[in-house]
XYZ file of C-alpha atoms in Angstrom:
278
model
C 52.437 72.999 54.539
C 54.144 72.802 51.367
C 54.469 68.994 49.703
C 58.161 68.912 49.932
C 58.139 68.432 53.531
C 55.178 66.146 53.845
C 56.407 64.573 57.375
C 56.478 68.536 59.201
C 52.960 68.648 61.137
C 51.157 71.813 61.415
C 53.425 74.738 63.482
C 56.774 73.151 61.878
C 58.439 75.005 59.260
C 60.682 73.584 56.576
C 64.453 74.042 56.973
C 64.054 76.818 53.636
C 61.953 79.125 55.475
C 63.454 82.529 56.301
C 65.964 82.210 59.569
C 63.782 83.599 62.875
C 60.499 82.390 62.359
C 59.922 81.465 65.503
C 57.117 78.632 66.405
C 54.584 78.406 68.943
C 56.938 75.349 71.043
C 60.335 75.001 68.705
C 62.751 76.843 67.343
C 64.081 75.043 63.875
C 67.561 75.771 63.042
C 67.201 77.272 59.251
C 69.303 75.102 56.823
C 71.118 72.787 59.539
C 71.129 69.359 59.760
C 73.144 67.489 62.172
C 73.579 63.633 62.382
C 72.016 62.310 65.855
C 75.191 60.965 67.019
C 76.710 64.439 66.130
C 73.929 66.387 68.269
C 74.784 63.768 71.200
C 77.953 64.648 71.125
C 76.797 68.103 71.905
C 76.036 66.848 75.463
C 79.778 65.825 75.902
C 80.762 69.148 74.744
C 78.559 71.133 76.929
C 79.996 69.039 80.131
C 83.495 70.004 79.249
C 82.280 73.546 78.458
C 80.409 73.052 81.644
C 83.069 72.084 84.120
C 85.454 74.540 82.264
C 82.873 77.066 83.310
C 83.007 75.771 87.277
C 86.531 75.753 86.961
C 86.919 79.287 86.203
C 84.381 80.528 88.527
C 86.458 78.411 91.497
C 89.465 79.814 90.067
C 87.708 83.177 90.895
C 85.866 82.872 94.167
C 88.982 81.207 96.132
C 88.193 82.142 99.582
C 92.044 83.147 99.594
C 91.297 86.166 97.451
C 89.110 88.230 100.548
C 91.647 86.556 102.712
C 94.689 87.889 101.136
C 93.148 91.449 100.296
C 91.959 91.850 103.856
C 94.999 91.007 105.049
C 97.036 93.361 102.454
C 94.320 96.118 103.998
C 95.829 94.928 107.521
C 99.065 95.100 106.135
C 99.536 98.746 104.586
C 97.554 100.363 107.401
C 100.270 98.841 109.887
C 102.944 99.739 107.373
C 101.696 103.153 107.610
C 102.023 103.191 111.248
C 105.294 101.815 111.995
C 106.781 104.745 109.236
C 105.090 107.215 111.292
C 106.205 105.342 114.160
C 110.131 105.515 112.579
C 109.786 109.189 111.509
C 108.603 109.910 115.191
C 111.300 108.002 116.372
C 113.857 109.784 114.010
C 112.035 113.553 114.946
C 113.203 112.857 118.616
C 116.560 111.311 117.841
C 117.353 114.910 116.354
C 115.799 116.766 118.807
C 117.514 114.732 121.544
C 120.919 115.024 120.003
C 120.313 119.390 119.739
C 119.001 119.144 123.520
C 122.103 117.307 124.542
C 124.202 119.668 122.405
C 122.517 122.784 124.164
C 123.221 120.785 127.918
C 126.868 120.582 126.918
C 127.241 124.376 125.878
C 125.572 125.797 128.741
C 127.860 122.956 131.295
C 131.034 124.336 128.732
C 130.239 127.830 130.249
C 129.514 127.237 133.257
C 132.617 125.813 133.539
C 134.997 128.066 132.171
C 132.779 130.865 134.665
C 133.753 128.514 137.729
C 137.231 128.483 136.767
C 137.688 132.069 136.736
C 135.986 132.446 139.861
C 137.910 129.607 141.505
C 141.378 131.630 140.152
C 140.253 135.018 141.225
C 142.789 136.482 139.011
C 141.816 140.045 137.940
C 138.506 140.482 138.771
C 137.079 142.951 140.435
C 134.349 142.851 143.293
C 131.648 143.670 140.918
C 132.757 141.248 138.583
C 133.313 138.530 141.123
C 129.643 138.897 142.285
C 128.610 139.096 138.074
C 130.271 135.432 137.305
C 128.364 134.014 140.890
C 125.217 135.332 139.200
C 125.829 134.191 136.126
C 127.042 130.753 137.232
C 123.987 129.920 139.311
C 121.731 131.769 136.186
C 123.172 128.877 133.981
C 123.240 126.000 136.871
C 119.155 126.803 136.162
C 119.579 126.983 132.502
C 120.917 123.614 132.505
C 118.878 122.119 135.067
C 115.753 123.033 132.620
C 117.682 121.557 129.551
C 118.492 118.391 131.287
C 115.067 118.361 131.492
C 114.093 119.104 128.374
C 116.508 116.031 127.459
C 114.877 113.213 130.158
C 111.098 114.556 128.220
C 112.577 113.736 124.479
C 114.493 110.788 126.012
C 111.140 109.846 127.314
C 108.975 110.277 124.176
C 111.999 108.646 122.214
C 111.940 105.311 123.916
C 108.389 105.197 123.925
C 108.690 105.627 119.369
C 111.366 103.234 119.981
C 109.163 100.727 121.759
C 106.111 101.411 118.887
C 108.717 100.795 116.230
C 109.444 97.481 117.771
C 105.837 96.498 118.094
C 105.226 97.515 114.732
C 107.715 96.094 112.878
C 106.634 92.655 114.756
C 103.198 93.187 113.998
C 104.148 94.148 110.261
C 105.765 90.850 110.262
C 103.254 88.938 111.778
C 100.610 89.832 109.572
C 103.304 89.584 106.500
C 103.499 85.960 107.062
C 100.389 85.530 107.276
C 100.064 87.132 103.591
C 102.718 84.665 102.593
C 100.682 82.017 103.707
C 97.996 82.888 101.967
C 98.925 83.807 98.998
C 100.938 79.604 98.861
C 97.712 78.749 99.235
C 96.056 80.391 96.708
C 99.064 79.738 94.034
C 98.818 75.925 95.229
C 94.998 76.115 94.387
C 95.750 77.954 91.191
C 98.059 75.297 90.151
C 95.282 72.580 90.505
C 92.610 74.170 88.904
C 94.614 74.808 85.621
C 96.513 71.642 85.723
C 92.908 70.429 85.044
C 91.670 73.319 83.070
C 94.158 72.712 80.157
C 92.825 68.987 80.552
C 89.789 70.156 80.252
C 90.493 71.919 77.420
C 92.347 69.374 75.633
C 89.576 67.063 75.973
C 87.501 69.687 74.703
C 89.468 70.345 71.208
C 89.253 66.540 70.215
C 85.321 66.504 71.092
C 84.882 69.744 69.212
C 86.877 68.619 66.240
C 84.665 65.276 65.972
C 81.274 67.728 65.585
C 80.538 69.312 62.236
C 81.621 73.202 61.721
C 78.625 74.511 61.072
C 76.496 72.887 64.591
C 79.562 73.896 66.558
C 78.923 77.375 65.258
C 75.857 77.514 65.902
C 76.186 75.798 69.593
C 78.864 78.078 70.384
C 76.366 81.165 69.693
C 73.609 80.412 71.709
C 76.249 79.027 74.636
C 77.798 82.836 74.633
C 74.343 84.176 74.694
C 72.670 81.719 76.980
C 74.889 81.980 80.023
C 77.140 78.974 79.167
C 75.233 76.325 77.814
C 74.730 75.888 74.592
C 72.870 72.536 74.339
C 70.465 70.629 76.568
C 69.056 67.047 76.447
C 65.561 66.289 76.161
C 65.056 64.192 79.543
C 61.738 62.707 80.463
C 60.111 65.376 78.352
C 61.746 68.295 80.037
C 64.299 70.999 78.660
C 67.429 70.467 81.215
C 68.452 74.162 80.040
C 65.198 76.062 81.197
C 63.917 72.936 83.240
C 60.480 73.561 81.594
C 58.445 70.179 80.538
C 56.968 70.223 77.055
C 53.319 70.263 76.554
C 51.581 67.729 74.166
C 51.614 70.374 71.288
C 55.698 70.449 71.724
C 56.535 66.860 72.243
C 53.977 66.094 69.047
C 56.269 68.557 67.145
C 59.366 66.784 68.280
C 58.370 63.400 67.316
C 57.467 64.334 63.817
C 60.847 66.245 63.473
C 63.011 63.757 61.626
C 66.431 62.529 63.694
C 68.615 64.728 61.849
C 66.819 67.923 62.356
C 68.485 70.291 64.905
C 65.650 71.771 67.322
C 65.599 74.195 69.963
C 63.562 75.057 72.906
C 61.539 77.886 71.981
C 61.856 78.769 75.996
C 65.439 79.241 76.238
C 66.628 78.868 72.535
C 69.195 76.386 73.097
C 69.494 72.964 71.226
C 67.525 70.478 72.562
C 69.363 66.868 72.086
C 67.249 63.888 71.978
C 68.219 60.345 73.763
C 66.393 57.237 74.391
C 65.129 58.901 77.630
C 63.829 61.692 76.228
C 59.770 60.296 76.676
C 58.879 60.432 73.043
């Protein structure tokens, strides 16, 4: 150890020593200093940070969000049956319509044939027994056709009848969306009427901790999974949960207050308190 840091025990290094030397327990923060009330207030920060985190993640995992896309699922495939439901139903409107219309020509003949016979006037023998042929030829015609009609009629009304269940069902589950989706907006609202609380609170704690330890917190909270700073509690990290060993909590004790150390475990700051055990 060099004699301008006569209080660093053996395994410290000075604050002057190249950034990323990396100790056997500690990790010193190269050039960084940090009043103790300032590294306390790290712990405030990382709460807000912290809850900001658990907001978000609610905000994301809303039990309305597989709710509302399982129902939207529900939704389009019933959607897609009531159109094919409607363009059936449309399909046999036509074809009923150029049924009927084929009925009515074939009854149109017929009739104008049973008038002539029913005259008499002009016609031959031969053509007399002709038109009887013909009329009872198209009596059959149209009996078929009228068939033909009661089928589509049939297959119609039974489109009809899907339409209508379909467009209730479409509704039904619809509302249900609606419902779901107040629910989730309502939720929505409450988590960021609190977020921007949050946040607020946030700014004023940041902007009472120096530049340079917010910088530095801010690094390792992006790298470390949100946290940027643990207390020292009882001994233990409360970012990796691991207790220090002898070595460790010797190093920590001869570290002066100021000094910004981190667990060599999980890199982040550790923050001393009167319950830290040293």
């Amino acid at each position: 150890m060099g004699s301008a840091h006569p209080h660093l025990p053996h395994g410290h290094r000075p604050l002057d020593r190249p950034r990323g030397v990396v100790h056997r327990h500690l990790i010193w923060s190269p050039q960084l200093n940090a009043a103790p009330a300032d590294q306390i207030r790290l712990l405030d920060l990382q709460a807000l940070d912290t809850r900001l985190g658990q907001l978000a993640h609610k905000r994301k995992s809303l039990p309305e969000h597989a709710e509302i896309a399982s129902l939207e699922a529900d939704l389009t495939q019933h959607r897609d049956l009531l159109v094919a439901a409607q363009t059936e139903e449309s399909d046999t409107a036509r074809e009923q319509t150029k049924a009927e219309q084929d009925v009515d020509q074939v009854r149109q003949r017929a009739a104008r044939d049973q008038q002539r016979l029913d005259t008499g006037v002009g016609i031959s023998a031969k053509d007399l027994e002709n038109l009887q042929r013909e009329i009872a030829s198209l009596a059959k015609r149209q009996g078929d056709l009228e068939d033909v009609v009661l089928e589509v009629m049939e297959r119609r009304e039974s489109a009809q009848e899907r339409v209508t269940e379909l467009t209730a069902r479409v509704g039904s589950v619809q509302a249900k969306v609606d419902d779901a989706v107040a629910r989730r907006d309502a939720a929505f609202a409450e988590i960021d009427t609190e977020a921007v609380s949050v946040a607020k609170e946030r700014e004023i704690v940041a902007g009472s901790v120096p530049e340079n330890l917010i910088k530095l917190y801010d690094k390792i909270r992006v790298k470390e999974g949100g946290v940027g700073a643990a207390r020292l509690s009882h001994r233990r990290c409360e970012g990796c949960r691991l207790e220090l060993d002898i070595t460790g909590l010797n190093e920590v004790r001869a570290a002066a207050p100021e000094e910004v150390v981190r667990c060599e475990n999980c890199t982040r700051i550790l923050v001393r308190t009167s319950e830290s055990g040293l």
